[in-house]
XYZ file of C-alpha atoms in Angstrom:
449
model
C -21.205 118.844 142.901
C -18.075 116.701 143.072
C -15.325 118.693 144.755
C -11.906 117.950 146.210
C -10.036 120.805 147.942
C -6.710 119.134 147.114
C -7.164 119.929 143.435
C -10.006 122.432 143.024
C -9.361 126.156 142.655
C -12.135 126.883 145.140
C -15.417 125.616 146.590
C -17.655 127.678 144.298
C -19.178 131.134 144.396
C -22.482 132.060 145.981
C -23.635 128.473 146.556
C -26.561 127.859 148.900
C -26.299 125.749 152.047
C -26.372 121.954 151.599
C -29.685 120.225 152.227
C -28.879 119.338 155.835
C -31.008 118.993 158.941
C -29.358 122.191 160.168
C -30.300 124.176 157.069
C -33.868 122.881 157.312
C -34.212 123.946 160.942
C -32.091 127.115 161.248
C -34.679 129.601 160.051
C -33.880 132.487 157.693
C -30.202 133.393 157.369
C -29.266 136.864 158.608
C -28.214 139.516 156.125
C -24.638 139.859 154.970
C -23.028 142.603 152.881
C -23.380 140.897 149.503
C -20.569 140.433 146.991
C -17.447 142.541 147.408
C -17.391 145.710 145.277
C -14.777 146.552 142.665
C -12.335 148.112 145.151
C -11.979 147.788 148.937
C -9.204 149.199 151.112
C -8.951 147.875 154.670
C -6.549 147.168 157.466
C -7.394 143.448 157.753
C -8.982 141.127 155.191
C -10.200 137.707 156.320
C -10.585 134.904 153.782
C -13.313 132.515 154.957
C -16.674 133.244 156.584
C -16.888 130.306 158.979
C -16.407 130.227 162.737
C -12.733 131.271 162.634
C -13.185 134.162 160.227
C -16.374 135.504 161.802
C -14.972 135.191 165.317
C -11.771 136.963 164.289
C -13.781 139.792 162.702
C -15.992 140.067 165.786
C -13.103 140.236 168.226
C -11.056 142.604 166.058
C -13.918 145.100 165.850
C -15.421 144.684 169.308
C -12.290 144.302 171.413
C -9.620 146.147 169.419
C -11.412 148.697 167.261
C -10.197 147.159 163.989
C -12.936 146.766 161.396
C -12.056 143.839 159.148
C -13.506 142.758 155.817
C -14.531 139.082 155.550
C -14.537 137.407 152.126
C -16.658 134.247 151.917
C -16.806 132.243 148.694
C -20.386 131.080 149.193
C -22.501 132.055 152.207
C -21.273 132.715 155.762
C -21.309 129.370 157.581
C -21.525 127.422 154.309
C -18.596 125.108 155.093
C -18.155 122.862 158.094
C -19.131 125.675 160.461
C -22.709 125.177 159.319
C -22.718 121.432 158.731
C -20.777 119.835 161.632
C -22.294 117.689 164.376
C -22.631 120.515 166.889
C -20.114 119.150 169.420
C -18.401 122.062 171.176
C -15.939 120.217 173.374
C -12.417 120.477 174.716
C -10.159 119.317 171.929
C -6.674 120.103 170.710
C -6.647 118.262 167.431
C -6.381 114.510 167.955
C -4.200 114.788 171.083
C -5.242 113.108 174.310
C -3.964 114.254 177.701
C -1.268 111.587 177.550
C -0.239 112.659 174.055
C 0.240 116.234 175.261
C 2.509 115.179 178.113
C 4.505 112.815 175.921
C 5.034 115.503 173.269
C 5.707 118.613 175.377
C 6.180 117.618 179.021
C 3.785 118.235 181.871
C 4.083 122.007 182.227
C 3.441 122.792 178.550
C 0.747 120.121 178.418
C -1.051 121.791 181.306
C -0.952 125.108 179.466
C -2.309 123.417 176.357
C -5.092 121.806 178.368
C -6.015 125.161 179.902
C -6.288 126.569 176.377
C -8.798 123.883 175.441
C -10.812 124.867 178.515
C -10.527 128.512 177.449
C -11.987 127.614 174.048
C -15.230 126.608 175.747
C -15.174 129.838 177.724
C -14.972 131.686 174.408
C -18.014 129.827 173.089
C -20.030 130.579 176.218
C -19.005 134.255 176.163
C -20.079 134.631 172.530
C -23.418 132.994 173.238
C -23.977 135.257 176.208
C -22.778 138.589 174.848
C -24.273 138.040 171.402
C -27.588 136.716 172.669
C -27.085 133.757 170.329
C -29.927 131.240 170.441
C -28.587 127.976 169.035
C -30.282 125.249 171.119
C -27.180 125.099 173.309
C -27.034 122.735 176.271
C -24.236 121.923 178.707
C -24.181 118.341 177.564
C -20.905 116.857 178.681
C -18.993 114.376 176.517
C -18.808 110.592 176.718
C -15.999 108.756 174.949
C -17.379 105.233 174.782
C -15.370 102.011 174.470
C -16.765 100.282 171.392
C -14.937 97.053 172.303
C -13.960 95.563 175.675
C -10.291 95.935 174.779
C -10.589 99.736 174.774
C -11.877 100.013 178.357
C -8.527 100.031 180.168
C -7.210 102.967 178.140
C -10.250 105.054 179.067
C -9.758 104.279 182.751
C -6.108 105.337 182.469
C -7.038 108.535 180.636
C -9.549 109.464 183.346
C -6.916 108.954 186.034
C -4.378 111.042 184.122
C -6.823 113.915 183.702
C -7.543 113.829 187.419
C -3.932 113.606 188.561
C -1.940 115.632 186.020
C -4.545 118.258 185.124
C -6.666 118.397 188.280
C -9.711 117.865 186.077
C -12.878 116.055 187.269
C -13.022 113.420 184.536
C -14.814 110.186 185.396
C -14.522 106.609 184.283
C -17.879 104.858 183.897
C -18.099 101.091 183.674
C -20.241 99.431 181.048
C -23.142 98.819 183.392
C -23.320 102.513 184.289
C -23.139 103.595 180.657
C -25.918 101.228 179.612
C -28.155 102.066 182.597
C -27.743 105.855 182.738
C -26.831 106.930 179.216
C -27.199 104.516 176.308
C -27.515 100.752 175.965
C -26.559 98.645 172.973
C -23.827 96.231 171.973
C -20.949 98.721 171.903
C -21.226 100.451 175.286
C -18.491 98.746 177.329
C -17.399 101.718 179.428
C -16.756 105.420 178.974
C -14.630 108.407 179.839
C -16.934 111.212 180.963
C -15.764 114.789 180.435
C -18.289 117.152 182.039
C -17.361 120.186 179.911
C -19.002 120.153 176.479
C -21.813 121.965 174.726
C -24.288 120.606 172.215
C -25.271 123.319 169.737
C -27.143 123.893 166.496
C -24.045 124.724 164.409
C -25.692 126.790 161.687
C -27.658 128.878 164.186
C -24.340 129.447 165.961
C -22.710 130.594 162.700
C -25.630 132.902 162.023
C -25.284 134.348 165.507
C -21.586 135.114 165.136
C -22.292 136.663 161.717
C -24.751 139.055 163.370
C -22.182 139.869 166.043
C -19.444 140.601 163.512
C -21.593 142.991 161.501
C -23.038 144.662 164.593
C -19.490 145.327 165.807
C -18.629 147.023 162.515
C -17.071 144.275 160.391
C -18.104 143.884 156.763
C -18.947 140.357 155.560
C -19.071 139.797 151.806
C -20.719 136.618 150.468
C -20.199 135.167 146.970
C -16.665 136.611 146.991
C -14.089 133.835 146.518
C -10.462 134.935 146.480
C -9.048 133.803 143.146
C -5.614 135.434 143.450
C -3.435 136.668 146.301
C -0.345 138.776 145.627
C 1.725 141.330 147.469
C 2.386 144.853 146.175
C 4.936 146.400 148.499
C 3.447 146.335 151.994
C -0.090 145.764 150.705
C -1.847 142.439 150.096
C -3.979 142.445 146.962
C -6.796 139.903 146.874
C -8.644 139.351 143.618
C -12.341 138.419 143.671
C -14.713 138.009 140.703
C -15.866 141.592 141.275
C -12.575 143.394 141.856
C -9.750 143.769 144.371
C -9.319 144.075 148.127
C -6.225 145.902 149.372
C -5.252 145.079 152.966
C -2.335 145.594 155.328
C -2.838 142.141 156.868
C -4.671 139.016 155.734
C -6.110 136.119 157.725
C -6.596 132.776 155.979
C -9.469 130.972 157.719
C -10.584 128.411 155.146
C -9.630 125.168 156.959
C -10.789 122.112 154.952
C -11.872 124.255 151.984
C -8.475 125.869 151.385
C -7.538 126.108 147.673
C -4.225 124.312 147.104
C -2.262 127.281 145.729
C -3.783 130.209 147.592
C -0.580 130.994 149.550
C 2.833 129.399 149.936
C 2.515 129.295 153.725
C -0.127 126.559 153.517
C 0.862 124.795 150.307
C 1.079 121.006 150.774
C 0.406 121.338 154.524
C -3.260 120.304 154.677
C -5.140 117.067 154.117
C -8.884 117.672 153.765
C -10.951 114.538 154.452
C -14.664 113.943 154.193
C -16.930 113.502 157.179
C -20.508 112.360 156.579
C -23.572 112.797 158.811
C -26.988 111.191 158.838
C -30.021 112.300 160.838
C -32.761 109.758 161.381
C -36.484 110.163 161.698
C -37.600 110.745 165.317
C -37.353 107.658 167.483
C -40.587 106.110 168.659
C -41.272 105.709 172.369
C -40.562 101.999 172.028
C -37.219 102.643 170.309
C -36.215 105.148 172.978
C -37.113 102.678 175.685
C -35.397 99.677 174.100
C -32.170 101.545 173.308
C -32.258 103.431 176.632
C -30.870 106.357 174.636
C -31.583 108.873 177.370
C -28.298 110.764 177.638
C -27.939 114.389 176.649
C -24.161 114.007 176.299
C -22.389 114.278 172.980
C -20.897 110.886 172.172
C -17.807 109.597 170.414
C -16.275 106.134 170.423
C -12.750 104.756 170.639
C -12.252 103.945 166.969
C -9.361 105.504 165.095
C -11.962 106.272 162.427
C -14.323 107.367 165.139
C -18.075 107.734 165.061
C -19.830 110.652 166.724
C -23.488 110.790 167.617
C -26.084 112.491 169.796
C -29.768 112.558 170.510
C -31.346 115.714 169.093
C -34.037 117.728 170.892
C -36.759 116.366 168.591
C -35.738 112.727 169.372
C -33.868 112.163 166.120
C -30.365 110.674 166.158
C -27.441 112.420 164.519
C -24.695 109.943 163.580
C -21.506 110.728 161.709
C -18.121 109.382 160.729
C -15.308 109.411 158.221
C -14.623 106.901 155.504
C -15.197 108.445 152.093
C -12.231 109.222 149.884
C -14.086 111.018 147.108
C -17.111 113.247 146.836
C -19.540 111.774 144.311
C -23.277 110.993 144.364
C -22.713 107.226 144.328
C -20.060 107.341 147.083
C -22.257 109.573 149.225
C -25.241 107.226 148.877
C -23.023 104.298 149.831
C -21.716 106.131 152.884
C -25.237 107.063 154.009
C -26.269 103.422 153.946
C -23.034 102.365 155.648
C -23.518 104.813 158.511
C -27.098 103.675 159.023
C -25.887 100.073 159.249
C -23.208 101.092 161.773
C -25.783 102.910 163.901
C -27.974 99.796 163.908
C -24.955 97.696 164.899
C -24.567 99.901 167.967
C -28.281 99.904 168.739
C -30.004 96.820 167.270
C -33.399 98.016 168.546
C -33.284 100.614 165.759
C -33.618 97.988 163.049
C -36.504 99.844 161.380
C -35.122 103.387 161.740
C -34.738 105.399 158.544
C -32.729 108.421 157.444
C -34.393 111.777 156.804
C -31.260 113.858 156.127
C -27.672 113.198 155.113
C -24.845 115.477 154.063
C -21.073 115.736 154.189
C -18.223 118.221 154.472
C -14.447 118.521 154.425
C -12.575 118.568 157.724
C -8.910 119.490 157.850
C -5.998 117.346 159.020
C -2.425 118.501 159.453
C 0.774 116.489 159.480
C 1.096 116.635 163.276
C -2.670 116.272 163.924
C -2.757 119.660 165.648
C -4.374 122.994 164.801
C -2.009 125.845 163.995
C -2.641 129.524 164.695
C 0.330 131.316 163.208
C 1.623 133.334 160.272
C 3.746 132.839 157.196
C 7.427 132.458 158.063
C 8.158 134.851 155.173
C 5.485 137.429 155.991
C 4.275 138.207 159.498
C 1.235 140.023 158.071
C -0.161 136.823 156.479
C -1.912 134.924 159.274
C -3.759 131.623 159.354
C -5.692 129.388 161.712
C -6.727 125.901 160.614
C -6.276 122.178 161.089
C -8.904 121.412 163.722
C -8.903 117.676 162.863
C -12.699 117.483 162.806
C -13.060 118.733 166.402
C -13.056 122.466 165.847
C -16.366 123.966 166.962
C -14.899 125.455 170.143
C -11.272 125.777 169.051
C -12.092 127.531 165.755
C -14.083 130.235 167.533
C -11.284 130.556 170.071
C -8.692 130.697 167.288
C -10.472 133.718 165.848
C -10.163 135.450 169.208
C -6.457 134.556 169.519
C -5.772 135.756 165.976
C -7.480 139.067 166.707
C -5.304 139.557 169.776
C -2.160 138.772 167.827
C -3.047 141.112 164.949
C -3.823 143.892 167.427
C -0.488 143.366 169.185
C -2.026 141.864 172.297
C -1.035 138.227 171.719
C -0.054 135.778 174.424
C 3.497 136.183 175.704
C 3.849 132.433 176.245
C 1.758 130.666 173.597
C 1.168 126.933 173.702
C 3.251 124.776 171.334
C 1.079 124.384 168.205
C 0.201 128.087 168.279
C 3.857 129.089 168.024
C 4.988 127.080 165.016
C 4.204 126.976 161.301
C 2.294 124.253 159.532
C 4.423 121.316 158.415
C 4.457 120.130 154.818
C 3.362 116.617 153.922
C 5.987 114.639 152.007
C 4.667 113.495 148.621
C 1.535 115.575 149.136
C 0.350 114.815 145.609
C -0.073 111.170 146.623
C -2.101 112.006 149.722
C -5.293 110.271 148.610
C -3.391 107.013 147.989
C -1.819 107.215 151.452
C -5.210 108.051 152.952
C -6.779 104.931 151.414
C -4.057 102.757 152.908
C -4.358 104.412 156.316
C -8.123 103.909 156.340
C -7.732 100.199 155.634
C -5.226 99.874 158.488
C -7.384 101.816 160.930
C -10.495 99.803 160.069
C -8.617 96.573 160.765
C -7.399 97.900 164.126
C -10.906 99.081 165.032
C -12.358 95.637 164.277
C -9.714 93.681 166.171
C -9.009 95.820 169.203
């Protein structure tokens, strides 16, 4: 199905999971509460059944005694929560440590950095308290210089993390990367961040779904919100089956947000496609020749970055951006392109083939930061979105922070992007044209530098 969140009224209703490696290996999905009935009255309604929405529902019910109703258009975890690469790592949008200091100063940057660390604590707590089995491993993260010219910046970033944030980041030279982690033509050095988890993302979504329902939340599948209006102090959400009446609403749809669902997010989001391939299992010879022995999750230093990891069954997951439109021909082209890029990194994989490929919409904002806030015109209309393609940990944490705020237990001194509304894009209707130009510029920079 060709779909663009910039123009479509919604992502569908009751659709099954895409044919991904995750869907093939997750096992049976846990039960949900089926489509919403003709009338529901609740204190909090949550639009979106991904990590943010399910985490918010879990924390509201478990920690604050507020039993929310979650409305998911398709199936819980159907969006990027169930189809991402499984990299739970410290990330605040696209901001590096240096970016944080330059934007907010050292003190606020340190608070922001601590919040990214707290996001991983939230993931670990959910796994522990919910007994979630999702093939999780404390992997660590390597940001690898894909060209020699990117090495110096990684060394500087490691030093900044050590000095300004008292964080044990490491710089690894190219020889160390190739000997101890992964060889190939594009391993010229790396920034090692020891805090990251590798997870099976759909099993994680299933686990948080079980937690939400066990805590008392109700999770309705096949219930897209087709209209949102206010009647006095009550929000009225229309679904194909009827209406939900709620005192507060949380919008947790991220890259799958319909363009006109609420004025607070209109023209503030740029959904972009990210595509993933998963290869057949590597042979012993391929493993040996690539020296792909690391358990770390991996990204490179491109502006249009690639992300990859070795899976427990010796397959390689490899993903990246690049598509502008969602169509069968474009998706086939991107699959072949990503396979060629993987082989460029690791020439010993010349005969490797692809067993699975799929794609999903990640969400960019104008300032490249996530926002956890509310409508400036209505403090009972909340949202959390804009994870910039690095939201496994932060989206789950955002659900927790939203729950605290709704329950009146929010942070007294929130970090900068969590205390400001989303910014509108100028000329938002021309976003795809601007995106095409930006991609061409970034590709040229990635090739040359």
